[in-house]
PDB file of C-alpha atoms in Angstrom:
ATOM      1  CA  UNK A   1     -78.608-178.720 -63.455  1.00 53.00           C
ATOM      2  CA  UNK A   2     -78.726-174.842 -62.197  1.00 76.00           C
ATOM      3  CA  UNK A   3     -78.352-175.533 -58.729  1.00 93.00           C
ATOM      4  CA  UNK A   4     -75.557-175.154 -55.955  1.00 96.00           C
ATOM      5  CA  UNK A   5     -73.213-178.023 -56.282  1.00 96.00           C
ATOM      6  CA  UNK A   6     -71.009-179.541 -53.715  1.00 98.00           C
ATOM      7  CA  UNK A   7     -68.127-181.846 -53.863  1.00 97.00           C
ATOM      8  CA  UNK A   8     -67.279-184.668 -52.544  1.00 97.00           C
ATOM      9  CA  UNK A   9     -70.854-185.669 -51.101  1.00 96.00           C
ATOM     10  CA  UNK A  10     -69.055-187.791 -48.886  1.00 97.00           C
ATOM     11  CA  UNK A  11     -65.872-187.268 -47.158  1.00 97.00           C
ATOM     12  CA  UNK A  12     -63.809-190.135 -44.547  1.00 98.00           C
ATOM     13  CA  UNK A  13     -60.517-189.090 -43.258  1.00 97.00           C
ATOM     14  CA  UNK A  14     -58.407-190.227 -40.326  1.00 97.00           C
ATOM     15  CA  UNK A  15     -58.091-187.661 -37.664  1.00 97.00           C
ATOM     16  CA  UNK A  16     -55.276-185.234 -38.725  1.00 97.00           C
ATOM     17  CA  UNK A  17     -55.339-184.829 -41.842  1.00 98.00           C
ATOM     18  CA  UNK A  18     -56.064-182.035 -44.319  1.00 98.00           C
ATOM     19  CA  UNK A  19     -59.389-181.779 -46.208  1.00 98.00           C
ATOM     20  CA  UNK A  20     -61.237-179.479 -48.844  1.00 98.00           C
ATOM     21  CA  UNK A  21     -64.457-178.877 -50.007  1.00 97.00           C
ATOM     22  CA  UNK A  22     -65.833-177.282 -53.121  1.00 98.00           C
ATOM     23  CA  UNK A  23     -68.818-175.470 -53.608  1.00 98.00           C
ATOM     24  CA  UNK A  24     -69.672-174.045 -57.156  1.00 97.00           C
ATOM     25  CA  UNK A  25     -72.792-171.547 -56.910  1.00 96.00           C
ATOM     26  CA  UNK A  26     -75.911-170.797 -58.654  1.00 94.00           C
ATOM     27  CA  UNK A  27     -74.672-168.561 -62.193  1.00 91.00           C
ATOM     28  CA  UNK A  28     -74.639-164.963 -61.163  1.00 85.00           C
ATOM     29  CA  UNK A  29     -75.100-165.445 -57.278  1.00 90.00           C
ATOM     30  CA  UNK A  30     -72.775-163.160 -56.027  1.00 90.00           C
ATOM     31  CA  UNK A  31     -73.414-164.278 -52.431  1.00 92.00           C
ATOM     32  CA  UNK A  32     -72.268-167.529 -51.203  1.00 94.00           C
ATOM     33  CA  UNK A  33     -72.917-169.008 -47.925  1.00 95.00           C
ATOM     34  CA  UNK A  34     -71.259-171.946 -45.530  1.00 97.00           C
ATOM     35  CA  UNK A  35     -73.371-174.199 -42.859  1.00 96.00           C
ATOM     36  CA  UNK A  36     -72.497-176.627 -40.556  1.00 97.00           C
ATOM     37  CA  UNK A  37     -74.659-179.109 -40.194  1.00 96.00           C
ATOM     38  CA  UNK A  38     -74.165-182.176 -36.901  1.00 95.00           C
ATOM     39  CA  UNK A  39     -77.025-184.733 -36.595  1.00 90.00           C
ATOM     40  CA  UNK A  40     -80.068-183.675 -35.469  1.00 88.00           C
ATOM     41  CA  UNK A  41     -79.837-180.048 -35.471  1.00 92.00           C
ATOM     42  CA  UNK A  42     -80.309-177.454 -37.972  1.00 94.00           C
ATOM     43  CA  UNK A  43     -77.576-175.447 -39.935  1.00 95.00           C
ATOM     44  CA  UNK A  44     -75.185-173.335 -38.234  1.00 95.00           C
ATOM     45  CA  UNK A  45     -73.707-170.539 -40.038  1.00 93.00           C
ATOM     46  CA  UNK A  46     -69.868-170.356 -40.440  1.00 95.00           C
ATOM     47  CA  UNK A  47     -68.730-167.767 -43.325  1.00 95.00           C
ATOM     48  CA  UNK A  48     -70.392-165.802 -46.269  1.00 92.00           C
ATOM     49  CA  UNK A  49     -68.870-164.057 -49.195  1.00 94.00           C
ATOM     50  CA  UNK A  50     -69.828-161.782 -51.307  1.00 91.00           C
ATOM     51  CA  UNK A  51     -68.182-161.758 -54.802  1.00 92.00           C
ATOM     52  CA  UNK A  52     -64.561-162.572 -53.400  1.00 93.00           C
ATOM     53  CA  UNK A  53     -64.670-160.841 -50.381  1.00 93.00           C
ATOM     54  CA  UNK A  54     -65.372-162.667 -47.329  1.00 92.00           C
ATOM     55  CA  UNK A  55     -67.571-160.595 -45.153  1.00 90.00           C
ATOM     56  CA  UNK A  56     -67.893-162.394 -41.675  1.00 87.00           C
ATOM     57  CA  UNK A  57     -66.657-165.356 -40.237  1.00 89.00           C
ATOM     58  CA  UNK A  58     -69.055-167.318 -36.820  1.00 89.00           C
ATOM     59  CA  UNK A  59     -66.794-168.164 -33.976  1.00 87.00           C
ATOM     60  CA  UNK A  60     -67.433-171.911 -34.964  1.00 83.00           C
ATOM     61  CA  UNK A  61     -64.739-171.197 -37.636  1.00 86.00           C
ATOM     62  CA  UNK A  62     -61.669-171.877 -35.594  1.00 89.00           C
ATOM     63  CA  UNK A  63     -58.305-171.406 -37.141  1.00 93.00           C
ATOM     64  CA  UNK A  64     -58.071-175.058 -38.751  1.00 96.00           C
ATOM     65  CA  UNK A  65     -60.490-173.608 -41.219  1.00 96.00           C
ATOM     66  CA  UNK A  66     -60.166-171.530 -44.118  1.00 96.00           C
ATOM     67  CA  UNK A  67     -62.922-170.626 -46.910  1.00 96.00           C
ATOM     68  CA  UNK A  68     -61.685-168.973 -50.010  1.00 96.00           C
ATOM     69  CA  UNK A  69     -63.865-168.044 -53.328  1.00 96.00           C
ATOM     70  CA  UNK A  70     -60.829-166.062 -55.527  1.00 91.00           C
ATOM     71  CA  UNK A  71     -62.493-165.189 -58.634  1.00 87.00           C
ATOM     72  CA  UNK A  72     -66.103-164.391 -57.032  1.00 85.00           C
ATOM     73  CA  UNK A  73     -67.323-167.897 -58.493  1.00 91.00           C
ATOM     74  CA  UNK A  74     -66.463-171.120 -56.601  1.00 96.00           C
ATOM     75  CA  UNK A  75     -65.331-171.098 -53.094  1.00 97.00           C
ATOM     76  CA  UNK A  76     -63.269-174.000 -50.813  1.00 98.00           C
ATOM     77  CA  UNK A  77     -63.638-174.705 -47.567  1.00 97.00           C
ATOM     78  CA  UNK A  78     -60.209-176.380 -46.035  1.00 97.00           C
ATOM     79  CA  UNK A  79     -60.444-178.310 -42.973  1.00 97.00           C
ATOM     80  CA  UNK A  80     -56.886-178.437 -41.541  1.00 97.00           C
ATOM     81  CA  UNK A  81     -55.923-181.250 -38.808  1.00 97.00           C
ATOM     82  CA  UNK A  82     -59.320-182.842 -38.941  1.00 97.00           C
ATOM     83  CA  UNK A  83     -60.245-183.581 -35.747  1.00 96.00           C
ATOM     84  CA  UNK A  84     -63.670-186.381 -34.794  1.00 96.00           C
ATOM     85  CA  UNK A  85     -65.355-183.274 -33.756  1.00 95.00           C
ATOM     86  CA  UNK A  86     -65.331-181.730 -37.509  1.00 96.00           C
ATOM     87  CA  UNK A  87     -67.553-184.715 -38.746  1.00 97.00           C
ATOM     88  CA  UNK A  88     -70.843-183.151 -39.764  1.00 97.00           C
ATOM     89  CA  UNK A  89     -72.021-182.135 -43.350  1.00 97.00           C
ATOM     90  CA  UNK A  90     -71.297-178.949 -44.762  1.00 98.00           C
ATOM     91  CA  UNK A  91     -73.571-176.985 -46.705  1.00 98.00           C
ATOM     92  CA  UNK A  92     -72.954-174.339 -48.809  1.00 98.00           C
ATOM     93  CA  UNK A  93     -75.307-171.780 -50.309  1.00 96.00           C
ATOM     94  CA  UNK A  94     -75.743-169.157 -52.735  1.00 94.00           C
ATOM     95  CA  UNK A  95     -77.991-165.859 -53.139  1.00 91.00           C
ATOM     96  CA  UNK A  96     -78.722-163.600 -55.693  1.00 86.00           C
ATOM     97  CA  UNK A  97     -78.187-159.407 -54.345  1.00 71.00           C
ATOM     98  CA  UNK A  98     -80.647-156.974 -54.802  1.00 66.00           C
ATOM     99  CA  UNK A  99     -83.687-157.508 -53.022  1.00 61.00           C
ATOM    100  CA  UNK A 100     -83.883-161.033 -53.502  1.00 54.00           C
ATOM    101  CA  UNK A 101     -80.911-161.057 -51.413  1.00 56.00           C
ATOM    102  CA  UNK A 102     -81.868-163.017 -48.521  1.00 72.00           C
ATOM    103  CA  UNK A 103     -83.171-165.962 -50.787  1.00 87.00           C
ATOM    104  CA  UNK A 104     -80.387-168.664 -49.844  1.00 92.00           C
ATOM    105  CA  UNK A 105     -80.822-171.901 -52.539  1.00 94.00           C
ATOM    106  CA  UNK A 106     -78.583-174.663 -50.345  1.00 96.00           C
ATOM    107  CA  UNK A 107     -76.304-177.659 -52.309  1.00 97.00           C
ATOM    108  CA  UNK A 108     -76.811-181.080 -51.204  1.00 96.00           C
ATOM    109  CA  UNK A 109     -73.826-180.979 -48.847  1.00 97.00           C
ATOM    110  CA  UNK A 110     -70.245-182.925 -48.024  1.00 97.00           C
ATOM    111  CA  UNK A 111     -70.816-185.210 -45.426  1.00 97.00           C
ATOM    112  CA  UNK A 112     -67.400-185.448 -43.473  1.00 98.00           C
ATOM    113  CA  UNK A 113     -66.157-188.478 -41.338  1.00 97.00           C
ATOM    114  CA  UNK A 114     -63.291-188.232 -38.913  1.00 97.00           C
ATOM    115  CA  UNK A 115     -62.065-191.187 -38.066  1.00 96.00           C
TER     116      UNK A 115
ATOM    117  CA  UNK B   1     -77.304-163.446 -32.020  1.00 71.00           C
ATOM    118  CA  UNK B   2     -80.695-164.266 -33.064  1.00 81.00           C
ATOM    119  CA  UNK B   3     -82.088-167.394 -31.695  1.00 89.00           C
ATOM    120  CA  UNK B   4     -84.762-169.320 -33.037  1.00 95.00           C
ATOM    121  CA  UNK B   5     -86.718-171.952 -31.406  1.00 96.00           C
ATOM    122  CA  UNK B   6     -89.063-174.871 -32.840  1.00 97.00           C
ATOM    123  CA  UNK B   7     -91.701-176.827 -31.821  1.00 97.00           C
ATOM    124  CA  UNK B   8     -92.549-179.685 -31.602  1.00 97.00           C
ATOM    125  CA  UNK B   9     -89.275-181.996 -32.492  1.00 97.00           C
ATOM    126  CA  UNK B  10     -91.218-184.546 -34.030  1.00 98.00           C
ATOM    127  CA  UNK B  11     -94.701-184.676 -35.048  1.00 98.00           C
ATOM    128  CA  UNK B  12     -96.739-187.590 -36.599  1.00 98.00           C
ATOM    129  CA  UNK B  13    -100.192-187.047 -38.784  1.00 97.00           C
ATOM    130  CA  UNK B  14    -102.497-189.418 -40.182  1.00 97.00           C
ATOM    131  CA  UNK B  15    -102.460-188.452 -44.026  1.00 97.00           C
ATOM    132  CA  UNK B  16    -104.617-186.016 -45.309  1.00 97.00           C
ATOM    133  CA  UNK B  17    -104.610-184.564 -41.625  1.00 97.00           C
ATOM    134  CA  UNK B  18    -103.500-180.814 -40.986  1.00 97.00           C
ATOM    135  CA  UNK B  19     -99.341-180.380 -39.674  1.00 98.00           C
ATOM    136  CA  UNK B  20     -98.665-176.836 -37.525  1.00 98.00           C
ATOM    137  CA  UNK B  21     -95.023-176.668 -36.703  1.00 98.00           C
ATOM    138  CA  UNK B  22     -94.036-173.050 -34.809  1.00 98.00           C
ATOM    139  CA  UNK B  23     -90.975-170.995 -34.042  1.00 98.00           C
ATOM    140  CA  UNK B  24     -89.855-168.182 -32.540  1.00 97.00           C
ATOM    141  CA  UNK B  25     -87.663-165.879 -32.345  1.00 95.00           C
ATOM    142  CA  UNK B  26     -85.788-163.521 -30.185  1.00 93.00           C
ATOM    143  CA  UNK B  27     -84.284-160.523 -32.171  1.00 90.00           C
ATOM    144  CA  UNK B  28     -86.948-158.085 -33.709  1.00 88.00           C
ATOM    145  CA  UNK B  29     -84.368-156.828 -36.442  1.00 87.00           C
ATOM    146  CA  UNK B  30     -85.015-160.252 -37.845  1.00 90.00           C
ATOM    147  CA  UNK B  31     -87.280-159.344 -41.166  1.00 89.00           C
ATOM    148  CA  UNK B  32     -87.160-162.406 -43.499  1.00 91.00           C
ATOM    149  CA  UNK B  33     -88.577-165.972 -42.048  1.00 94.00           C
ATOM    150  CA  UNK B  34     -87.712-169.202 -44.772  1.00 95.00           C
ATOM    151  CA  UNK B  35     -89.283-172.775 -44.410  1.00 97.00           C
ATOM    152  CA  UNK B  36     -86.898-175.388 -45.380  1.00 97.00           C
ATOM    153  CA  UNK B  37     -87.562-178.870 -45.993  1.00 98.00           C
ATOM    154  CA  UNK B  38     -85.378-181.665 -45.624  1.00 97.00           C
ATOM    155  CA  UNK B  39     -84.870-184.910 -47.126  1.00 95.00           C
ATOM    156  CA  UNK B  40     -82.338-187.318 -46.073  1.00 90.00           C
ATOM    157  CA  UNK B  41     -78.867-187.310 -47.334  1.00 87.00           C
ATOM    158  CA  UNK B  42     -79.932-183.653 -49.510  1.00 90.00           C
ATOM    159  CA  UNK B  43     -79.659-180.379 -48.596  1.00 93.00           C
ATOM    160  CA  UNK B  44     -82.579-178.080 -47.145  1.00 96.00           C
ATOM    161  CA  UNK B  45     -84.592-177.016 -49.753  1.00 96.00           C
ATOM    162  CA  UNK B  46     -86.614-173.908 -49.523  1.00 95.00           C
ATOM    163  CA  UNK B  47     -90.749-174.023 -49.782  1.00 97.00           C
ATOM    164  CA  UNK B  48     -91.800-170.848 -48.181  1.00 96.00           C
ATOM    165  CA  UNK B  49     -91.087-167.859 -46.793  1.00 94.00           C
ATOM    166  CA  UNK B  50     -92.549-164.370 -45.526  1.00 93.00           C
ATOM    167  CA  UNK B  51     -91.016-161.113 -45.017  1.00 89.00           C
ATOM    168  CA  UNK B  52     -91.662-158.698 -41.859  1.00 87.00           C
ATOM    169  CA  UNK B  53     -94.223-156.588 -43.714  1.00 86.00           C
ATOM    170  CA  UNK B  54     -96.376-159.396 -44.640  1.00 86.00           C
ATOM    171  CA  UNK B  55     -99.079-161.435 -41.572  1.00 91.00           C
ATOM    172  CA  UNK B  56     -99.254-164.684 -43.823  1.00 95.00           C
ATOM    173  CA  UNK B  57     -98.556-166.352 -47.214  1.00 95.00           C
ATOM    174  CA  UNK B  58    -100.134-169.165 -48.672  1.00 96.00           C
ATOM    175  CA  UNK B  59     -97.999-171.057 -51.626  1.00 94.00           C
ATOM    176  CA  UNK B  60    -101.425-174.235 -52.376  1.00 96.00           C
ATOM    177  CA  UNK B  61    -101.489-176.949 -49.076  1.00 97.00           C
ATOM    178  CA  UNK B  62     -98.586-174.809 -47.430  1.00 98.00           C
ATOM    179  CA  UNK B  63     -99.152-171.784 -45.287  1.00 98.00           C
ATOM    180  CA  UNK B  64     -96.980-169.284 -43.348  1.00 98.00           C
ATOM    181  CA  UNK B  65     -98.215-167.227 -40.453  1.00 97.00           C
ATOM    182  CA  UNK B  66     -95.946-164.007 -38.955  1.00 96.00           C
ATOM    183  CA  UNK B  67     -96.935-162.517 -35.627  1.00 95.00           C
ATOM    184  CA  UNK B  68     -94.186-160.002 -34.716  1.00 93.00           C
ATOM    185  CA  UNK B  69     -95.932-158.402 -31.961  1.00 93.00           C
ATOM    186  CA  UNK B  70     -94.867-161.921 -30.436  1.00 94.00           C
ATOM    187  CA  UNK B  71     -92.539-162.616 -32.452  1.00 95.00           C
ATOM    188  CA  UNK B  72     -93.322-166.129 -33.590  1.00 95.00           C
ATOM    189  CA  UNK B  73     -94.490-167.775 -36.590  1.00 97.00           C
ATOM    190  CA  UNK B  74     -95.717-170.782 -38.207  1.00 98.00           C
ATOM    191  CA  UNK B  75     -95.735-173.673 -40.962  1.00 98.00           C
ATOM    192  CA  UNK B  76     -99.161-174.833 -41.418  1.00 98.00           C
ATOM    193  CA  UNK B  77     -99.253-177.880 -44.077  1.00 98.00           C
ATOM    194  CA  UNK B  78    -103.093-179.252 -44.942  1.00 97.00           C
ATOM    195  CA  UNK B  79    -104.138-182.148 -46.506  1.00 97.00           C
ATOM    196  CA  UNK B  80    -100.627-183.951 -45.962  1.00 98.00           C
ATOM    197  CA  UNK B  81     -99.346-186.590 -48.027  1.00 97.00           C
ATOM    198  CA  UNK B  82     -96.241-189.162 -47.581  1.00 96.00           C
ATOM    199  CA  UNK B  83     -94.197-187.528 -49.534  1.00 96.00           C
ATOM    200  CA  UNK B  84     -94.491-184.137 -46.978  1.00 97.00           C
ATOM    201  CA  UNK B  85     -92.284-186.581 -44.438  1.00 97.00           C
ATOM    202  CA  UNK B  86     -89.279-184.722 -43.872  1.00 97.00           C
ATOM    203  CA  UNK B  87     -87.652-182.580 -41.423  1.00 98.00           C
ATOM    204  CA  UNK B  88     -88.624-179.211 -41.769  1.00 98.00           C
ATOM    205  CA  UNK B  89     -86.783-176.253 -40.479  1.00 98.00           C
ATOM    206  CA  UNK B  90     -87.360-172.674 -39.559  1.00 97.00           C
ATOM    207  CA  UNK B  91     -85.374-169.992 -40.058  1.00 96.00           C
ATOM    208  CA  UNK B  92     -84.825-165.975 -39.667  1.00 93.00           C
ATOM    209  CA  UNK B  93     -82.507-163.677 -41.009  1.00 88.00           C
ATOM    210  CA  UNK B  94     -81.286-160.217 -39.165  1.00 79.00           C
ATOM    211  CA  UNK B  95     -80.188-158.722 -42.068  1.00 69.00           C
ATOM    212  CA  UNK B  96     -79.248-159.348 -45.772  1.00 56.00           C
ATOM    213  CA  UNK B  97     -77.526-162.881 -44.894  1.00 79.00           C
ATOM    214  CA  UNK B  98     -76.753-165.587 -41.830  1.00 85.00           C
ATOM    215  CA  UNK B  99     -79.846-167.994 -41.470  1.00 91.00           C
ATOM    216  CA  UNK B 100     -80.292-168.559 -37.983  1.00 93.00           C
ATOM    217  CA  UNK B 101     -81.936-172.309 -37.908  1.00 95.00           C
ATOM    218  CA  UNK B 102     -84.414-173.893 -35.153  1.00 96.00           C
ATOM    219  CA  UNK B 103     -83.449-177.432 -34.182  1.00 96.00           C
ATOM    220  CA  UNK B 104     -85.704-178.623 -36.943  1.00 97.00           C
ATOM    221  CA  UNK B 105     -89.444-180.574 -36.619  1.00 98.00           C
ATOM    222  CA  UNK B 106     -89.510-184.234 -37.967  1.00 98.00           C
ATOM    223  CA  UNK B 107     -92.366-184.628 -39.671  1.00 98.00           C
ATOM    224  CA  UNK B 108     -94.143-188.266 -40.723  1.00 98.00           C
ATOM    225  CA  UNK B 109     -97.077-188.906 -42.210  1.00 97.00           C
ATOM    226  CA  UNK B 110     -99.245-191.931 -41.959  1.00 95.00           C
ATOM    227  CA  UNK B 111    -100.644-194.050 -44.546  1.00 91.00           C
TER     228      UNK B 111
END
């Protein structure tokens, strides 16, 4: 399988504790994407890299979270102090550059449960 | 931001019937406009899109219409089967990255 991958799929954690998700891209994407996704509603953008830089971070990212993707292949997503508010599913995605670059291919997400 | 809204939330079709789900959108920088479908417990999985320069796109029973004057634009799905039941979601991009999502159109057909 070529496609974004994502683990866990599923997540449960009590409420303050530390959590981290991995997303490994398509081969070659050097663009890689993370979405917040609550019930109901469509994905909301949180933070995209390109290679290992990380270019822009939404305002939903709040401190508690950190993305990293060090060697411009797999990124993490930490969730620190989980609080019942985190619980959604998290989507990553990845893009190829050039002008193909907007193309996003999505994973199948880590659903998250605070408890 | 760009914000991008969808309509209806839900809509129900006999099979074999036409679907029309529309957006729109309020930044006119936006210049790329995905379709994602959605299937429970997977992620949104792309099935059309159309670029700023183009009025529509056809890809066999699925069609995409731009109108930027207005700036809105459609998903037009003929001849539907079960297996189109999904949520489907609408999308546009400002520049090379950040999908900004409508609030997503549940879609079932009937047998």
């Amino acid at each position: 399988d070529t496609g974004v991958s994502q683990n866990p799929r599923h997540k449960i954690t009590k409420r303050g504790q530390n959590v981290t998700f991995r997303c490994d891209p398509i081969s070659e994407h050097n663009r890689l994407y993370w979405y917040r996704q609550t019930l109901g509603q469509g994905p909301e953008f949180l933070t995209y890299f390109q290679n290992e830089a990380q270019l822009e971070k939404s305002r939903l990212l709040s401190d508690r979270f950190s993305a990293e993707r060090p060697k411009g292949s797999f990124s993490t997503l930490e969730i620190q102090r989980t609080e019942q508010g985190d619980s959604a599913m998290y989507l990553c995605a990845s893009s190829p550059g050039g002008g193909a670059g907007n193309i996003q291919y999505f994973g199948a997400g880590t659903r998250l449960s605070v408890l | 931001g760009e914000n991008v809204e969808q309509h209806p939330s839900t809509l129900s079709v006999q099979e074999g019937d036409s679907a029309v789900i529309k957006c729109t959108y309020s930044d006119s920088a936006s210049n790329y406009f995905p379709w994602y479908k959605q299937e429970l417990g997977k992620g949104p999985q792309l099935i059309i899109d159309i670029r700023s320069n183009v009025g529509e796109k056809k890809d066999q029973r699925i069609a995409v219409t731009l109108n930027k004057t207005a700036k809105h634009f459609s998903l037009h799905i003929t001849e539907t089967q079960p297996e189109d039941s999904a949520v489907y979601f609408c999308a546009g991009v400002r520049y090379d990255y950040k999908l900004s999502f409508g609030a997503g159109t549940t879609v079932t057909v009937r047998a």
